[in-house]
Coordinates of C-alpha atoms in Angstrom, one line a residue:
M503 CA -127.9 -45.7 -18.2
N504 CA -124.9 -44.4 -20.0
R505 CA -121.5 -45.6 -18.8
A506 CA -120.4 -42.0 -18.5
V507 CA -122.2 -41.7 -15.2
A508 CA -121.9 -45.3 -14.0
P509 CA -118.9 -44.9 -11.7
L510 CA -120.7 -42.3 -9.6
F511 CA -124.4 -42.9 -10.2
L512 CA -124.1 -46.6 -9.6
G513 CA -121.9 -46.2 -6.6
I514 CA -124.7 -46.4 -4.2
V515 CA -126.8 -48.8 -6.3
L516 CA -124.0 -51.4 -6.6
S517 CA -124.2 -52.2 -3.0
V518 CA -127.6 -53.7 -3.8
T519 CA -127.2 -55.1 -7.4
S520 CA -123.5 -55.8 -7.9
V521 CA -121.8 -59.1 -7.1
L522 CA -118.0 -59.2 -7.2
A523 CA -116.5 -62.5 -8.3
Q524 CA -113.3 -62.3 -6.3
E525 CA -110.5 -64.8 -7.0
T526 CA -109.3 -66.5 -3.8
P527 CA -105.6 -66.0 -3.4
P528 CA -103.4 -69.0 -2.6
Q529 CA -103.0 -69.8 1.1
T530 CA -99.4 -69.4 2.4
T531 CA -100.1 -70.4 6.0
K532 CA -99.9 -73.9 7.4
P533 CA -103.0 -76.0 7.2
A534 CA -103.6 -75.7 11.0
E535 CA -103.5 -71.9 10.6
A536 CA -105.7 -71.6 7.5
T537 CA -109.0 -71.4 9.2
P538 CA -110.8 -68.3 7.8
T539 CA -111.4 -65.5 10.1
A540 CA -114.1 -62.8 9.9
P541 CA -112.9 -59.4 8.9
P542 CA -112.5 -56.9 11.8
A543 CA -115.6 -55.0 12.7
A544 CA -115.8 -51.4 11.6
P545 CA -115.1 -49.0 14.5
K546 CA -117.9 -47.5 16.6
Y547 CA -117.8 -43.7 16.9
L548 CA -119.5 -41.3 19.2
I549 CA -121.5 -38.3 18.0
S550 CA -118.7 -36.2 19.5
D551 CA -116.1 -37.9 17.2
W552 CA -117.6 -36.3 14.1
K553 CA -115.3 -33.4 13.2
P554 CA -114.9 -31.2 10.1
F555 CA -112.7 -32.6 7.4
Q556 CA -111.5 -30.4 4.5
S557 CA -110.1 -31.6 1.2
K558 CA -107.7 -29.1 -0.4
E559 CA -107.7 -31.1 -3.6
G560 CA -111.4 -31.5 -3.8
N561 CA -112.1 -28.0 -2.3
F562 CA -114.9 -29.2 -0.1
S563 CA -115.6 -29.8 3.6
V564 CA -117.7 -32.3 5.4
I565 CA -117.8 -34.0 8.8
F566 CA -116.3 -37.5 9.3
P567 CA -115.6 -39.3 12.6
T568 CA -112.0 -40.1 11.4
P569 CA -109.9 -39.2 8.4
P570 CA -111.4 -41.0 5.4
K571 CA -109.7 -43.5 3.1
E572 CA -109.1 -41.8 -0.3
E573 CA -109.4 -43.6 -3.6
T574 CA -108.9 -42.4 -7.2
K575 CA -109.9 -44.5 -10.2
R576 CA -110.0 -43.7 -13.9
Y577 CA -112.5 -45.4 -16.2
R578 CA -112.7 -45.8 -19.9
L579 CA -116.2 -44.9 -21.0
Q580 CA -118.0 -45.5 -24.3
S581 CA -117.2 -42.1 -25.7
G582 CA -114.9 -40.5 -23.2
L583 CA -113.1 -40.9 -19.9
S584 CA -113.9 -40.3 -16.2
E585 CA -111.8 -39.9 -13.1
D586 CA -113.5 -40.8 -9.8
H587 CA -112.3 -39.4 -6.4
R588 CA -113.8 -41.0 -3.3
Y589 CA -113.5 -40.3 0.4
I590 CA -114.8 -43.2 2.5
V591 CA -115.3 -44.0 6.2
P592 CA -116.9 -47.3 7.4
T593 CA -118.5 -47.3 10.8
S594 CA -120.2 -49.9 13.0
N595 CA -123.6 -48.6 11.8
G596 CA -122.9 -47.8 8.2
N597 CA -120.6 -46.4 5.5
Y598 CA -120.2 -42.7 4.6
Q599 CA -118.6 -41.3 1.5
V600 CA -118.1 -38.2 -0.6
A601 CA -117.2 -38.5 -4.3
Y602 CA -116.6 -36.2 -7.2
T603 CA -116.2 -37.4 -10.7
F604 CA -114.6 -35.6 -13.7
L605 CA -115.9 -36.4 -17.1
S606 CA -114.7 -35.8 -20.7
E607 CA -116.2 -32.4 -21.8
N608 CA -118.5 -34.1 -24.4
L609 CA -120.1 -36.0 -21.5
A610 CA -120.3 -33.2 -19.0
T611 CA -122.9 -30.8 -20.4
P612 CA -125.7 -29.7 -18.1
E613 CA -128.3 -31.1 -20.5
M614 CA -126.7 -34.6 -20.5
I615 CA -126.3 -34.6 -16.8
R616 CA -130.0 -33.7 -16.2
E617 CA -131.0 -36.5 -18.5
R618 CA -128.8 -39.0 -16.6
F619 CA -130.2 -37.8 -13.3
D620 CA -133.7 -38.3 -14.6
N621 CA -132.9 -41.8 -15.9
L622 CA -131.3 -42.8 -12.6
L623 CA -134.4 -41.9 -10.6
K624 CA -136.6 -43.8 -13.0
N625 CA -134.3 -46.9 -13.1
L626 CA -133.9 -47.1 -9.4
K627 CA -137.6 -47.6 -9.0
V628 CA -137.5 -50.9 -10.9
V629 CA -134.4 -52.4 -9.2
P630 CA -135.5 -55.8 -7.8
N631 CA -135.6 -56.0 -4.0
L632 CA -135.0 -52.3 -3.6
K633 CA -137.8 -50.4 -1.7
W634 CA -138.1 -46.8 -3.0
I635 CA -138.6 -44.4 -0.1
S636 CA -138.4 -40.9 -1.6
G637 CA -136.5 -38.9 -4.1
G638 CA -136.6 -36.2 -6.8
E639 CA -134.8 -33.3 -8.3
I640 CA -132.9 -30.8 -6.0
S641 CA -130.8 -27.7 -6.5
Y642 CA -127.5 -27.1 -4.7
E643 CA -126.6 -23.4 -4.8
G644 CA -128.2 -23.2 -8.2
N645 CA -126.7 -26.4 -9.6
P646 CA -128.9 -29.2 -10.8
G647 CA -129.1 -32.4 -8.7
I648 CA -131.1 -35.2 -7.3
E649 CA -131.6 -36.8 -3.9
F650 CA -133.1 -40.2 -3.0
K651 CA -133.6 -42.7 -0.2
A652 CA -134.2 -46.4 -0.7
Q653 CA -134.0 -49.6 1.4
Y654 CA -133.1 -53.2 0.9
S655 CA -132.5 -56.3 3.1
E656 CA -129.1 -57.6 4.0
G657 CA -129.6 -60.8 6.0
P658 CA -131.7 -59.9 9.0
R659 CA -131.0 -56.2 8.7
T660 CA -132.7 -53.5 6.6
I661 CA -130.2 -51.1 5.0
T662 CA -131.1 -47.5 4.1
L663 CA -129.4 -45.8 1.2
W664 CA -129.4 -42.0 1.2
S665 CA -127.7 -40.2 -1.7
R666 CA -127.4 -36.6 -2.7
Q667 CA -125.9 -35.8 -6.1
F668 CA -125.4 -32.6 -8.1
F669 CA -123.4 -31.2 -11.0
A670 CA -121.1 -28.3 -10.5
F671 CA -117.8 -27.0 -11.9
G672 CA -117.9 -29.7 -14.6
C673 CA -118.0 -32.5 -12.0
V674 CA -120.7 -34.8 -10.6
Y675 CA -120.7 -34.8 -6.8
E676 CA -122.2 -37.4 -4.5
I677 CA -122.6 -37.4 -0.7
A678 CA -123.9 -40.8 0.3
A679 CA -124.7 -42.8 3.5
R680 CA -125.5 -46.5 3.7
Y681 CA -126.6 -47.4 7.2
T682 CA -128.7 -49.8 9.3
T683 CA -132.3 -48.8 9.5
Q684 CA -133.6 -48.4 13.0
E685 CA -136.1 -46.4 15.1
P686 CA -135.5 -43.7 16.0
E687 CA -133.3 -43.1 13.0
L688 CA -129.6 -42.6 13.4
K689 CA -128.5 -39.0 13.8
E690 CA -125.2 -39.5 11.9
P691 CA -126.5 -39.8 8.3
A692 CA -128.4 -36.5 8.4
M693 CA -125.5 -34.8 10.2
F694 CA -123.1 -36.0 7.5
I695 CA -125.3 -35.3 4.4
E696 CA -126.2 -31.8 5.6
S697 CA -122.6 -30.9 6.6
F698 CA -121.2 -30.9 3.1
K699 CA -119.9 -27.6 1.8
L700 CA -118.4 -27.0 -1.7
W701 CA -116.0 -24.0 -1.7
G702 CA -115.1 -24.0 -5.4
P703 CA -113.8 -26.2 -8.2
P704 CA -111.3 -29.0 -7.5
A705 CA -107.6 -27.9 -7.3
R706 CA -106.6 -30.1 -10.3
R707 CA -108.5 -31.0 -13.4
P708 CA -107.2 -34.0 -15.4
A709 CA -107.1 -34.1 -19.1
L710 CA -110.0 -36.3 -20.2
P711 CA -110.3 -36.3 -24.0
A712 CA -113.4 -37.5 -25.8
L713 CA -112.8 -40.9 -27.4
T714 CA -114.0 -42.8 -30.3
Q715 CA -114.6 -46.6 -30.1
E716 CA -111.1 -47.2 -31.6
S717 CA -109.2 -44.5 -29.6
L718 CA -107.7 -46.9 -27.1
P719 CA -105.9 -49.9 -28.5
D720 CA -105.6 -53.3 -26.8
F721 CA -103.2 -53.4 -23.9
T722 CA -103.5 -49.7 -23.1
P723 CA -102.2 -49.4 -19.5
L724 CA -104.8 -48.7 -16.8
A725 CA -104.3 -48.4 -13.1
Q726 CA -102.6 -50.9 -10.9
G727 CA -100.9 -53.1 -13.5
M728 CA -104.1 -53.6 -15.5
Y729 CA -104.6 -53.2 -19.3
Y730 CA -107.6 -52.2 -21.4
I731 CA -109.0 -54.8 -23.9
T732 CA -111.5 -53.9 -26.6
P733 CA -114.9 -55.8 -26.5
E734 CA -113.9 -57.6 -29.7
K735 CA -110.6 -58.8 -28.3
L736 CA -112.3 -59.9 -25.1
R737 CA -114.8 -62.1 -26.9
E738 CA -112.1 -63.4 -29.2
Q739 CA -110.2 -64.8 -26.2
A740 CA -113.2 -66.3 -24.5
L741 CA -113.2 -70.1 -23.9
E742 CA -116.6 -70.3 -22.2
K743 CA -119.4 -67.8 -23.1
P744 CA -122.6 -68.6 -21.3
E745 CA -125.6 -66.7 -22.5
L746 CA -127.7 -64.3 -20.4
S747 CA -130.7 -66.1 -18.8
I748 CA -133.6 -63.9 -17.8
G749 CA -136.9 -65.1 -16.5
S750 CA -140.2 -63.6 -17.1
T751 CA -140.3 -60.3 -15.3
G752 CA -143.1 -58.5 -17.1
R753 CA -141.0 -55.3 -17.2
V754 CA -138.8 -55.2 -20.2
S755 CA -139.0 -57.5 -23.2
R756 CA -136.0 -56.4 -25.3
G757 CA -132.7 -54.6 -24.6
T758 CA -129.0 -54.8 -23.7
V759 CA -127.0 -55.0 -20.5
T760 CA -123.2 -54.2 -20.4
V761 CA -120.9 -55.2 -17.6
L762 CA -117.2 -54.2 -17.0
V763 CA -115.2 -57.3 -16.3
T764 CA -111.7 -57.7 -14.9
V765 CA -109.8 -60.8 -15.9
S766 CA -106.9 -62.3 -14.1
P767 CA -103.6 -63.3 -15.8
E768 CA -104.9 -66.9 -15.6
G769 CA -108.1 -66.0 -17.6
K770 CA -110.5 -66.0 -14.7
V771 CA -113.1 -63.3 -14.1
I772 CA -112.2 -61.7 -10.8
Q773 CA -114.5 -58.6 -10.7
I774 CA -117.6 -57.5 -12.4
E775 CA -119.4 -54.1 -12.4
P776 CA -122.6 -53.1 -14.2
S777 CA -121.9 -50.6 -16.9
D778 CA -124.9 -49.9 -19.0
G779 CA -128.5 -51.0 -19.7
F780 CA -131.4 -51.9 -17.5
P781 CA -130.6 -52.0 -13.8
A782 CA -133.3 -54.6 -13.2
F783 CA -131.2 -57.1 -15.2
Y784 CA -127.8 -56.3 -13.8
E785 CA -127.8 -59.3 -11.5
E786 CA -128.5 -61.8 -14.3
A787 CA -125.8 -60.2 -16.5
I788 CA -123.3 -60.5 -13.6
K789 CA -124.2 -64.2 -13.0
A790 CA -123.6 -64.9 -16.7
A791 CA -120.3 -63.0 -16.9
K792 CA -119.0 -64.8 -13.8
K793 CA -119.1 -68.0 -15.8
W794 CA -117.0 -66.7 -18.7
T795 CA -113.4 -68.0 -18.9
F796 CA -110.6 -66.8 -21.2
K797 CA -107.3 -67.7 -22.7
P798 CA -104.6 -65.7 -20.9
F799 CA -104.0 -62.3 -22.4
L800 CA -100.3 -62.1 -23.3
L801 CA -98.3 -58.9 -23.4
N802 CA -94.8 -59.5 -24.7
G803 CA -95.3 -63.2 -23.9
T804 CA -96.4 -62.5 -20.3
P805 CA -99.9 -63.1 -19.0
V806 CA -101.5 -59.8 -17.6
K807 CA -104.6 -58.7 -15.9
V808 CA -107.1 -57.0 -18.3
Q809 CA -110.4 -55.1 -18.2
G810 CA -113.0 -54.8 -20.8
R811 CA -116.8 -54.7 -21.5
L812 CA -119.2 -57.5 -22.3
T813 CA -122.6 -56.6 -23.7
F814 CA -125.5 -59.1 -23.6
K815 CA -128.7 -58.8 -25.6
F816 CA -132.0 -60.1 -24.4
G817 CA -135.4 -60.3 -26.1
T818 CA -138.8 -61.9 -26.2
T819 CA -137.5 -65.0 -28.0
G820 CA -134.5 -65.7 -25.8
T821 CA -131.2 -64.1 -25.0
Q822 CA -127.8 -64.1 -26.6
N823 CA -124.3 -62.6 -26.3
N824 CA -123.7 -59.4 -28.3
K825 CA -121.3 -60.6 -31.0

């Protein structure tokens, strides 16, 4: 799957296949107060709490039980840029989100999007431990799209993923619910998915030029005090570079997997996201990338947080890092 659609297309899949290697922050409390506590439970909402929410910036409406948390992230893709806008509400029985993603014009053609939709449906069916329920092509007001349902286990619970995606006004839209499977099925997911209305194009369209591999130099600023590093520079700074280890799956004998890694100022991998390649092997790639360590990346003599891509090759005679 091309990185151009990973921020949105993988959004729902990452809850199954992605592992985030979060760095533990130093404790500032006294030892007696340092006992870890569970995060607060997500609120429980009544059916009557679900009310229309309208985004003026996104030019859409949908029902939410409370105003959503809004997130905007920009990604550097292999041949362009994307800007992802998400509206998220966690509840006691699941998570509900609407997202729309802008892409560079060279990546946002109807033909390319249809191909990506088709590849996503095919790839989802081979994700380990993901039970395919249903899915296929749809049309939203004449715009091409897909819809799918799948399930996976999370401890003693079975989780259902329901995602509806389509391409309109040069954006990829996603309306998605991730919720606890039960009988009878919850009413909220269907209410939420079916309530979405798109009124027109987003109010603001960012400038997202097409890029060549060399368009962004090392230490190009990204969001939140983070800097872009080229794959070559990332590998050059690596101290430990464990290879990808894939057992015999009988599915794919040769290919590549790319992950997007975030590295702390100390040189530790603190976050990993699948980026490109075979979804069935994302988990193994993430495990390998978690073990990488780096010399600190210095900007004007100061260690900084960076983000870049690692690509692993695998084949019938073993696996190796893509040098």
